[in-house]
GROMACS .gro file of C-alpha atoms in nm:
model
  445
    1UNK     CA    1  -4.582   4.491  -6.445
    2UNK     CA    2  -4.277   4.266  -6.487
    3UNK     CA    3  -4.093   4.458  -6.216
    4UNK     CA    4  -4.391   4.413  -5.987
    5UNK     CA    5  -4.391   4.039  -6.055
    6UNK     CA    6  -4.020   4.018  -5.982
    7UNK     CA    7  -4.054   4.209  -5.658
    8UNK     CA    8  -4.347   3.989  -5.555
    9UNK     CA    9  -4.158   3.668  -5.638
   10UNK     CA   10  -3.852   3.791  -5.450
   11UNK     CA   11  -4.066   3.872  -5.148
   12UNK     CA   12  -4.229   3.524  -5.152
   13UNK     CA   13  -3.892   3.353  -5.188
   14UNK     CA   14  -3.745   3.556  -4.906
   15UNK     CA   15  -4.043   3.471  -4.688
   16UNK     CA   16  -4.007   3.100  -4.760
   17UNK     CA   17  -3.635   3.103  -4.680
   18UNK     CA   18  -3.699   3.296  -4.357
   19UNK     CA   19  -3.978   3.059  -4.247
   20UNK     CA   20  -3.766   2.756  -4.331
   21UNK     CA   21  -3.473   2.894  -4.128
   22UNK     CA   22  -3.710   2.973  -3.841
   23UNK     CA   23  -3.861   2.622  -3.850
   24UNK     CA   24  -3.518   2.463  -3.868
   25UNK     CA   25  -3.402   2.667  -3.569
   26UNK     CA   26  -3.715   2.577  -3.377
   27UNK     CA   27  -3.672   2.208  -3.464
   28UNK     CA   28  -3.306   2.220  -3.358
   29UNK     CA   29  -3.394   2.384  -3.027
   30UNK     CA   30  -3.673   2.133  -2.962
   31UNK     CA   31  -3.450   1.837  -3.047
   32UNK     CA   32  -3.165   1.962  -2.830
   33UNK     CA   33  -3.401   2.042  -2.545
   34UNK     CA   34  -3.563   1.697  -2.564
   35UNK     CA   35  -3.224   1.527  -2.561
   36UNK     CA   36  -3.113   1.744  -2.275
   37UNK     CA   37  -3.425   1.673  -2.073
   38UNK     CA   38  -3.385   1.302  -2.137
   39UNK     CA   39  -3.029   1.319  -2.009
   40UNK     CA   40  -3.137   1.524  -1.709
   41UNK     CA   41  -3.408   1.273  -1.619
   42UNK     CA   42  -3.170   0.978  -1.650
   43UNK     CA   43  -2.913   1.150  -1.428
   44UNK     CA   44  -3.148   1.332  -1.194
   45UNK     CA   45  -2.979   1.210  -0.880
   46UNK     CA   46  -2.656   1.382  -0.977
   47UNK     CA   47  -2.754   1.688  -1.179
   48UNK     CA   48  -3.085   1.810  -1.041
   49UNK     CA   49  -2.927   2.016  -0.767
   50UNK     CA   50  -2.692   2.199  -1.004
   51UNK     CA   51  -2.971   2.253  -1.258
   52UNK     CA   52  -3.215   2.398  -1.008
   53UNK     CA   53  -2.949   2.613  -0.843
   54UNK     CA   54  -2.847   2.752  -1.181
   55UNK     CA   55  -3.210   2.816  -1.277
   56UNK     CA   56  -3.282   2.993  -0.951
   57UNK     CA   57  -2.971   3.207  -0.983
   58UNK     CA   58  -3.060   3.298  -1.341
   59UNK     CA   59  -3.418   3.385  -1.249
   60UNK     CA   60  -3.299   3.593  -0.956
   61UNK     CA   61  -3.046   3.766  -1.178
   62UNK     CA   62  -3.315   3.840  -1.437
   63UNK     CA   63  -3.539   3.987  -1.170
   64UNK     CA   64  -3.249   4.201  -1.049
   65UNK     CA   65  -3.193   4.323  -1.401
   66UNK     CA   66  -3.557   4.418  -1.442
   67UNK     CA   67  -3.558   4.602  -1.113
   68UNK     CA   68  -3.226   4.771  -1.173
   69UNK     CA   69  -3.316   4.902  -1.518
   70UNK     CA   70  -3.663   5.056  -1.502
   71UNK     CA   71  -3.621   5.190  -1.852
   72UNK     CA   72  -3.648   4.839  -1.987
   73UNK     CA   73  -3.975   4.769  -1.812
   74UNK     CA   74  -4.101   5.113  -1.919
   75UNK     CA   75  -4.015   5.035  -2.277
   76UNK     CA   76  -4.192   4.702  -2.274
   77UNK     CA   77  -4.496   4.856  -2.106
   78UNK     CA   78  -4.580   5.045  -2.425
   79UNK     CA   79  -4.618   4.713  -2.605
   80UNK     CA   80  -4.936   4.516  -2.593
   81UNK     CA   81  -4.968   4.280  -2.293
   82UNK     CA   82  -5.002   3.970  -2.507
   83UNK     CA   83  -4.696   4.057  -2.714
   84UNK     CA   84  -4.491   4.134  -2.404
   85UNK     CA   85  -4.591   3.801  -2.246
   86UNK     CA   86  -4.502   3.612  -2.562
   87UNK     CA   87  -4.162   3.781  -2.587
   88UNK     CA   88  -4.090   3.708  -2.222
   89UNK     CA   89  -4.190   3.343  -2.261
   90UNK     CA   90  -3.979   3.316  -2.574
   91UNK     CA   91  -3.679   3.469  -2.395
   92UNK     CA   92  -3.720   3.234  -2.099
   93UNK     CA   93  -3.752   2.928  -2.323
   94UNK     CA   94  -3.437   3.030  -2.509
   95UNK     CA   95  -3.252   3.086  -2.182
   96UNK     CA   96  -3.371   2.764  -2.021
   97UNK     CA   97  -3.288   2.553  -2.325
   98UNK     CA   98  -2.937   2.700  -2.331
   99UNK     CA   99  -2.904   2.637  -1.958
  100UNK     CA  100  -3.012   2.275  -1.994
  101UNK     CA  101  -2.775   2.216  -2.283
  102UNK     CA  102  -2.490   2.375  -2.085
  103UNK     CA  103  -2.563   2.161  -1.782
  104UNK     CA  104  -2.592   1.853  -1.999
  105UNK     CA  105  -2.257   1.922  -2.162
  106UNK     CA  106  -2.095   1.984  -1.827
  107UNK     CA  107  -2.252   1.669  -1.688
  108UNK     CA  108  -2.131   1.467  -1.984
  109UNK     CA  109  -1.780   1.594  -1.926
  110UNK     CA  110  -1.806   1.495  -1.562
  111UNK     CA  111  -1.936   1.154  -1.671
  112UNK     CA  112  -1.642   1.112  -1.906
  113UNK     CA  113  -1.398   1.207  -1.633
  114UNK     CA  114  -1.567   0.973  -1.385
  115UNK     CA  115  -1.561   0.686  -1.633
  116UNK     CA  116  -1.193   0.744  -1.710
  117UNK     CA  117  -1.115   0.772  -1.340
  118UNK     CA  118  -1.305   0.456  -1.259
  119UNK     CA  119  -1.131   0.270  -1.540
  120UNK     CA  120  -0.796   0.395  -1.411
  121UNK     CA  121  -0.883   0.298  -1.056
  122UNK     CA  122  -0.992  -0.048  -1.168
  123UNK     CA  123  -0.669  -0.104  -1.358
  124UNK     CA  124  -0.458   0.034  -1.075
  125UNK     CA  125  -0.650  -0.172  -0.820
  126UNK     CA  126  -0.606  -0.485  -1.028
  127UNK     CA  127  -0.236  -0.412  -1.074
  128UNK     CA  128  -0.194  -0.336  -0.705
  129UNK     CA  129  -0.386  -0.651  -0.612
  130UNK     CA  130  -0.162  -0.860  -0.838
  131UNK     CA  131   0.152  -0.712  -0.683
  132UNK     CA  132   0.020  -0.767  -0.331
  133UNK     CA  133  -0.074  -1.120  -0.427
  134UNK     CA  134   0.272  -1.213  -0.550
  135UNK     CA  135   0.438  -1.047  -0.247
  136UNK     CA  136   0.195  -1.205   0.000
  137UNK     CA  137   0.066  -0.874   0.136
  138UNK     CA  138  -0.282  -0.780   0.257
  139UNK     CA  139  -0.530  -0.681  -0.014
  140UNK     CA  140  -0.414  -0.943  -0.263
  141UNK     CA  141  -0.605  -1.020  -0.579
  142UNK     CA  142  -0.816  -1.335  -0.565
  143UNK     CA  143  -0.933  -1.359  -0.927
  144UNK     CA  144  -0.806  -1.652  -1.136
  145UNK     CA  145  -0.468  -1.685  -0.963
  146UNK     CA  146  -0.246  -1.961  -1.105
  147UNK     CA  147  -0.122  -2.229  -0.865
  148UNK     CA  148   0.243  -2.128  -0.903
  149UNK     CA  149   0.155  -1.775  -0.789
  150UNK     CA  150  -0.024  -1.916  -0.486
  151UNK     CA  151   0.287  -2.115  -0.392
  152UNK     CA  152   0.495  -1.796  -0.410
  153UNK     CA  153   0.232  -1.601  -0.218
  154UNK     CA  154   0.253  -1.847   0.072
  155UNK     CA  155   0.625  -1.773   0.109
  156UNK     CA  156   0.554  -1.395   0.133
  157UNK     CA  157   0.848  -1.265  -0.074
  158UNK     CA  158   0.801  -0.924   0.083
  159UNK     CA  159   0.930  -1.067   0.411
  160UNK     CA  160   1.251  -1.203   0.257
  161UNK     CA  161   1.411  -0.859   0.245
  162UNK     CA  162   1.502  -0.824   0.618
  163UNK     CA  163   1.667  -1.167   0.617
  164UNK     CA  164   1.866  -1.096   0.302
  165UNK     CA  165   1.965  -0.761   0.449
  166UNK     CA  166   2.071  -0.935   0.770
  167UNK     CA  167   2.311  -1.153   0.573
  168UNK     CA  168   2.464  -0.840   0.422
  169UNK     CA  169   2.501  -0.685   0.768
  170UNK     CA  170   2.670  -1.001   0.898
  171UNK     CA  171   2.910  -1.003   0.602
  172UNK     CA  172   2.995  -0.638   0.671
  173UNK     CA  173   3.043  -0.712   1.043
  174UNK     CA  174   3.290  -0.991   0.967
  175UNK     CA  175   3.543  -0.736   0.845
  176UNK     CA  176   3.673  -0.982   0.584
  177UNK     CA  177   3.430  -0.947   0.294
  178UNK     CA  178   3.591  -0.870  -0.039
  179UNK     CA  179   3.423  -0.828  -0.376
  180UNK     CA  180   3.537  -1.147  -0.544
  181UNK     CA  181   3.333  -1.393  -0.749
  182UNK     CA  182   3.380  -1.657  -0.481
  183UNK     CA  183   3.248  -1.429  -0.206
  184UNK     CA  184   2.958  -1.310  -0.422
  185UNK     CA  185   2.858  -1.673  -0.483
  186UNK     CA  186   2.872  -1.750  -0.110
  187UNK     CA  187   2.667  -1.440  -0.031
  188UNK     CA  188   2.400  -1.528  -0.289
  189UNK     CA  189   2.373  -1.884  -0.156
  190UNK     CA  190   2.347  -1.758   0.202
  191UNK     CA  191   2.077  -1.506   0.099
  192UNK     CA  192   1.885  -1.778  -0.086
  193UNK     CA  193   1.902  -1.999   0.221
  194UNK     CA  194   1.784  -1.722   0.455
  195UNK     CA  195   1.522  -1.566   0.228
  196UNK     CA  196   1.332  -1.790  -0.017
  197UNK     CA  197   1.395  -2.121   0.163
  198UNK     CA  198   1.388  -2.065   0.539
  199UNK     CA  199   1.174  -1.750   0.545
  200UNK     CA  200   0.942  -1.913   0.294
  201UNK     CA  201   0.927  -2.221   0.517
  202UNK     CA  202   0.851  -2.003   0.821
  203UNK     CA  203   0.572  -1.813   0.647
  204UNK     CA  204   0.413  -2.123   0.493
  205UNK     CA  205   0.406  -2.320   0.816
  206UNK     CA  206   0.272  -2.014   0.996
  207UNK     CA  207  -0.013  -1.983   0.745
  208UNK     CA  208  -0.087  -2.354   0.780
  209UNK     CA  209  -0.127  -2.342   1.158
  210UNK     CA  210  -0.304  -2.004   1.141
  211UNK     CA  211  -0.565  -2.113   0.889
  212UNK     CA  212  -0.845  -2.087   1.148
  213UNK     CA  213  -0.737  -1.737   1.251
  214UNK     CA  214  -0.699  -1.630   0.889
  215UNK     CA  215  -1.051  -1.752   0.822
  216UNK     CA  216  -1.160  -1.468   1.055
  217UNK     CA  217  -0.904  -1.197   0.986
  218UNK     CA  218  -0.804  -1.262   0.623
  219UNK     CA  219  -1.044  -1.515   0.467
  220UNK     CA  220  -0.916  -1.435   0.117
  221UNK     CA  221  -0.579  -1.599   0.188
  222UNK     CA  222  -0.501  -1.916  -0.012
  223UNK     CA  223  -0.541  -2.180   0.262
  224UNK     CA  224  -0.868  -2.067   0.428
  225UNK     CA  225  -1.019  -1.980   0.089
  226UNK     CA  226  -0.941  -2.329  -0.047
  227UNK     CA  227  -0.733  -2.196  -0.335
  228UNK     CA  228  -0.463  -2.457  -0.263
  229UNK     CA  229  -0.492  -2.811  -0.132
  230UNK     CA  230  -0.359  -2.934   0.203
  231UNK     CA  231  -0.130  -3.182   0.029
  232UNK     CA  232   0.029  -2.905  -0.179
  233UNK     CA  233   0.089  -2.692   0.131
  234UNK     CA  234   0.255  -2.977   0.321
  235UNK     CA  235   0.472  -3.061   0.020
  236UNK     CA  236   0.582  -2.699  -0.004
  237UNK     CA  237   0.676  -2.693   0.367
  238UNK     CA  238   0.893  -3.004   0.324
  239UNK     CA  239   1.066  -2.880   0.007
  240UNK     CA  240   1.150  -2.540   0.157
  241UNK     CA  241   1.283  -2.690   0.481
  242UNK     CA  242   1.503  -2.945   0.305
  243UNK     CA  243   1.626  -2.680   0.062
  244UNK     CA  244   1.729  -2.450   0.347
  245UNK     CA  245   1.912  -2.728   0.531
  246UNK     CA  246   2.091  -2.830   0.211
  247UNK     CA  247   2.207  -2.472   0.152
  248UNK     CA  248   2.343  -2.452   0.508
  249UNK     CA  249   2.535  -2.777   0.468
  250UNK     CA  250   2.675  -2.666   0.131
  251UNK     CA  251   2.793  -2.333   0.275
  252UNK     CA  252   2.987  -2.513   0.550
  253UNK     CA  253   3.156  -2.729   0.287
  254UNK     CA  254   3.229  -2.427   0.067
  255UNK     CA  255   3.379  -2.227   0.356
  256UNK     CA  256   3.575  -2.534   0.477
  257UNK     CA  257   3.439  -2.512   0.831
  258UNK     CA  258   3.564  -2.776   1.073
  259UNK     CA  259   3.242  -2.733   1.270
  260UNK     CA  260   2.912  -2.711   1.071
  261UNK     CA  261   2.809  -2.380   1.228
  262UNK     CA  262   2.587  -2.260   0.942
  263UNK     CA  263   2.405  -2.593   0.918
  264UNK     CA  264   2.336  -2.585   1.292
  265UNK     CA  265   2.208  -2.229   1.259
  266UNK     CA  266   1.961  -2.346   0.993
  267UNK     CA  267   1.846  -2.632   1.216
  268UNK     CA  268   1.803  -2.398   1.514
  269UNK     CA  269   1.618  -2.136   1.307
  270UNK     CA  270   1.386  -2.398   1.158
  271UNK     CA  271   1.308  -2.533   1.503
  272UNK     CA  272   1.228  -2.181   1.633
  273UNK     CA  273   1.001  -2.126   1.334
  274UNK     CA  274   0.817  -2.450   1.407
  275UNK     CA  275   0.760  -2.391   1.778
  276UNK     CA  276   0.656  -2.034   1.702
  277UNK     CA  277   0.361  -2.147   1.490
  278UNK     CA  278   0.282  -2.508   1.583
  279UNK     CA  279   0.125  -2.656   1.896
  280UNK     CA  280   0.184  -2.754   2.167
  281UNK     CA  281   0.431  -2.471   2.233
  282UNK     CA  282   0.300  -2.220   1.976
  283UNK     CA  283   0.511  -1.932   2.102
  284UNK     CA  284   0.310  -1.674   1.911
  285UNK     CA  285   0.028  -1.736   2.159
  286UNK     CA  286   0.261  -1.654   2.450
  287UNK     CA  287   0.275  -1.278   2.404
  288UNK     CA  288   0.623  -1.127   2.420
  289UNK     CA  289   0.797  -1.466   2.401
  290UNK     CA  290   0.664  -1.531   2.056
  291UNK     CA  291   0.734  -1.176   1.941
  292UNK     CA  292   1.094  -1.195   2.059
  293UNK     CA  293   1.143  -1.536   1.896
  294UNK     CA  294   1.022  -1.392   1.567
  295UNK     CA  295   1.225  -1.072   1.601
  296UNK     CA  296   1.548  -1.254   1.682
  297UNK     CA  297   1.494  -1.488   1.388
  298UNK     CA  298   1.468  -1.190   1.155
  299UNK     CA  299   1.769  -1.001   1.291
  300UNK     CA  300   2.017  -1.222   1.479
  301UNK     CA  301   2.007  -1.548   1.279
  302UNK     CA  302   2.075  -1.407   0.929
  303UNK     CA  303   2.342  -1.179   1.080
  304UNK     CA  304   2.513  -1.481   1.238
  305UNK     CA  305   2.491  -1.677   0.914
  306UNK     CA  306   2.648  -1.395   0.711
  307UNK     CA  307   2.922  -1.337   0.966
  308UNK     CA  308   3.002  -1.709   0.994
  309UNK     CA  309   3.024  -1.735   0.615
  310UNK     CA  310   3.295  -1.470   0.583
  311UNK     CA  311   3.455  -1.455   0.926
  312UNK     CA  312   3.452  -1.574   1.283
  313UNK     CA  313   3.128  -1.568   1.482
  314UNK     CA  314   3.222  -1.435   1.828
  315UNK     CA  315   3.018  -1.425   2.151
  316UNK     CA  316   3.034  -1.045   2.184
  317UNK     CA  317   2.871  -0.981   1.849
  318UNK     CA  318   2.616  -1.253   1.923
  319UNK     CA  319   2.519  -1.068   2.241
  320UNK     CA  320   2.497  -0.738   2.052
  321UNK     CA  321   2.266  -0.882   1.786
  322UNK     CA  322   2.049  -1.056   2.048
  323UNK     CA  323   2.003  -0.718   2.216
  324UNK     CA  324   1.931  -0.560   1.878
  325UNK     CA  325   1.665  -0.825   1.830
  326UNK     CA  326   1.456  -0.648   2.093
  327UNK     CA  327   1.385  -0.397   1.818
  328UNK     CA  328   1.262  -0.693   1.616
  329UNK     CA  329   1.031  -0.768   1.908
  330UNK     CA  330   0.869  -0.428   1.855
  331UNK     CA  331   0.837  -0.489   1.481
  332UNK     CA  332   0.669  -0.824   1.548
  333UNK     CA  333   0.419  -0.657   1.781
  334UNK     CA  334   0.324  -0.416   1.500
  335UNK     CA  335   0.202  -0.713   1.297
  336UNK     CA  336  -0.020  -0.832   1.584
  337UNK     CA  337  -0.244  -0.525   1.587
  338UNK     CA  338  -0.422  -0.617   1.263
  339UNK     CA  339  -0.502  -0.967   1.401
  340UNK     CA  340  -0.638  -0.856   1.736
  341UNK     CA  341  -0.998  -0.962   1.663
  342UNK     CA  342  -0.908  -1.314   1.555
  343UNK     CA  343  -0.652  -1.355   1.834
  344UNK     CA  344  -0.906  -1.248   2.093
  345UNK     CA  345  -1.172  -1.479   1.949
  346UNK     CA  346  -0.938  -1.781   1.964
  347UNK     CA  347  -0.787  -1.694   2.302
  348UNK     CA  348  -0.437  -1.610   2.177
  349UNK     CA  349  -0.257  -1.381   2.419
  350UNK     CA  350  -0.074  -1.150   2.181
  351UNK     CA  351   0.047  -0.826   2.335
  352UNK     CA  352  -0.237  -0.611   2.194
  353UNK     CA  353  -0.485  -0.863   2.337
  354UNK     CA  354  -0.308  -0.901   2.673
  355UNK     CA  355  -0.233  -0.533   2.740
  356UNK     CA  356  -0.483  -0.356   2.518
  357UNK     CA  357  -0.411  -0.138   2.217
  358UNK     CA  358  -0.305   0.171   2.413
  359UNK     CA  359  -0.042   0.001   2.630
  360UNK     CA  360   0.078  -0.231   2.355
  361UNK     CA  361   0.151   0.053   2.112
  362UNK     CA  362   0.376   0.226   2.367
  363UNK     CA  363   0.553  -0.104   2.444
  364UNK     CA  364   0.612  -0.137   2.072
  365UNK     CA  365   0.773   0.201   2.014
  366UNK     CA  366   0.963   0.172   2.344
  367UNK     CA  367   1.134  -0.152   2.250
  368UNK     CA  368   1.222  -0.029   1.902
  369UNK     CA  369   1.365   0.305   2.013
  370UNK     CA  370   1.537   0.198   2.337
  371UNK     CA  371   1.724  -0.085   2.164
  372UNK     CA  372   1.861   0.132   1.885
  373UNK     CA  373   1.956   0.411   2.124
  374UNK     CA  374   2.146   0.159   2.340
  375UNK     CA  375   2.335   0.028   2.035
  376UNK     CA  376   2.419   0.385   1.926
  377UNK     CA  377   2.565   0.466   2.268
  378UNK     CA  378   2.750   0.132   2.272
  379UNK     CA  379   2.914   0.213   1.938
  380UNK     CA  380   3.022   0.546   2.078
  381UNK     CA  381   3.166   0.364   2.379
  382UNK     CA  382   3.393   0.143   2.163
  383UNK     CA  383   3.522   0.442   1.968
  384UNK     CA  384   3.300   0.423   1.658
  385UNK     CA  385   3.173   0.782   1.687
  386UNK     CA  386   3.099   0.825   1.317
  387UNK     CA  387   2.872   0.521   1.294
  388UNK     CA  388   2.713   0.615   1.624
  389UNK     CA  389   2.613   0.955   1.483
  390UNK     CA  390   2.480   0.787   1.167
  391UNK     CA  391   2.263   0.560   1.380
  392UNK     CA  392   2.128   0.857   1.578
  393UNK     CA  393   2.031   1.024   1.249
  394UNK     CA  394   1.851   0.707   1.138
  395UNK     CA  395   1.657   0.677   1.464
  396UNK     CA  396   1.509   1.030   1.442
  397UNK     CA  397   1.282   0.970   1.136
  398UNK     CA  398   1.157   0.647   1.292
  399UNK     CA  399   1.038   0.836   1.599
  400UNK     CA  400   0.871   1.092   1.371
  401UNK     CA  401   0.686   0.813   1.184
  402UNK     CA  402   0.574   0.664   1.515
  403UNK     CA  403   0.408   0.986   1.625
  404UNK     CA  404   0.266   1.060   1.281
  405UNK     CA  405   0.126   0.719   1.187
  406UNK     CA  406   0.153   0.445   1.447
  407UNK     CA  407   0.062   0.603   1.780
  408UNK     CA  408  -0.256   0.779   1.655
  409UNK     CA  409  -0.402   0.453   1.514
  410UNK     CA  410  -0.180   0.139   1.519
  411UNK     CA  411  -0.451  -0.079   1.362
  412UNK     CA  412  -0.527   0.145   1.065
  413UNK     CA  413  -0.179   0.283   1.002
  414UNK     CA  414   0.041  -0.022   1.067
  415UNK     CA  415   0.136  -0.059   0.699
  416UNK     CA  416   0.201   0.314   0.657
  417UNK     CA  417   0.421   0.315   0.965
  418UNK     CA  418   0.624   0.014   0.853
  419UNK     CA  419   0.672   0.162   0.506
  420UNK     CA  420   0.789   0.493   0.654
  421UNK     CA  421   1.007   0.364   0.941
  422UNK     CA  422   1.151   0.024   0.855
  423UNK     CA  423   1.389   0.145   0.581
  424UNK     CA  424   1.568   0.355   0.843
  425UNK     CA  425   1.573   0.059   1.083
  426UNK     CA  426   1.738  -0.173   0.831
  427UNK     CA  427   1.993   0.092   0.733
  428UNK     CA  428   2.068   0.124   1.103
  429UNK     CA  429   2.144  -0.248   1.105
  430UNK     CA  430   2.385  -0.203   0.816
  431UNK     CA  431   2.551   0.093   0.989
  432UNK     CA  432   2.598  -0.124   1.300
  433UNK     CA  433   2.746  -0.406   1.090
  434UNK     CA  434   2.989  -0.169   0.918
  435UNK     CA  435   3.083  -0.024   1.255
  436UNK     CA  436   3.158  -0.367   1.396
  437UNK     CA  437   3.358  -0.468   1.088
  438UNK     CA  438   3.562  -0.149   1.118
  439UNK     CA  439   3.616  -0.221   1.489
  440UNK     CA  440   3.736  -0.576   1.413
  441UNK     CA  441   3.984  -0.450   1.155
  442UNK     CA  442   4.110  -0.182   1.393
  443UNK     CA  443   4.171  -0.442   1.665
  444UNK     CA  444   4.350  -0.668   1.416
  445UNK     CA  445   4.576  -0.382   1.310
   0.00000   0.00000   0.00000
């Protein structure tokens, strides 16, 4: 009797444990399924297609299994219909709940990746916008920008580089530059004059007189957006102009020039910058005249300043750099493509407006390539074969970038083209300067 009681108690205990485990499993499946369904409903626009496609594939695969293995259906046919239906429903519920949980987990992983990617993109966009803002490039950040950053943005520091490079090319072309502290100080002062002061003056006065055009093309810029006052802009123009003139005068004194050649170059460059942007002349509205004035200012003037600082500025090299400035004409035209809508609306006859995009883009690449090829052949003609070959090698990737980026879409790909091609152009300028310096020293010997 005691053994019977023990067996009966053991059986009851085992039954209770089994039922509890079964209820816990059922509760867990129900809870997971409910959470999964809630997630599926909240993200139906993104996950419904994958869920339904997975369900259909699983149902089709189950039907294939049942048709492929008749023994299974034969085996289940011996069972009672109600029991077979219940087992099939139970199997399908178990399969569907697992499928939903799997899809939910996969969707959550996708969500996590999307969130991380979006956070990364936001941070990168903010960082990129801040960099563009401080360099004065398109796509600048406009959120809570301090006034000092706006002042720097107006000078467009990204445009200082060609002028600073031009000073280096002029110093190399002089044939007399030596690495002494005195020469380094002169070079730094000449670069400061050409870059931050006079280029900053040119860019600020250009933005001031282009505020109506920028309100159409780039309304986020500081002046049309009202981020800086008119008084502050005018004060900045005056400070930069006076600073550039003072640097030019100081360089003449430092180099002990009998004739203030560098100061006169600063006066001439400042005047060209003014008539380029300001009425009544406003050369930028005169098509190729304005483009050439801008191109020569970026190539010839800093070259002349660097050469006059360390050597003698001669007419032959002045002619060579004026011809090289035709390449600067092409570079200036590249910048006009992005402003074609505003220029057309205000009646400004830039080359893309006057000739149309198709003709203007070929004029652009023609002026850039023909000028450099002429200089390369000229260097070969004066006996500088090595530098001529270097220049040919630097022209080739520029032509490749023109056909890859600029010619297919000059409006969309202007920045890509300039980033890909202009480094080779500026190194070509340096190669020409070194060639001329070597030629001067050979003649002196």
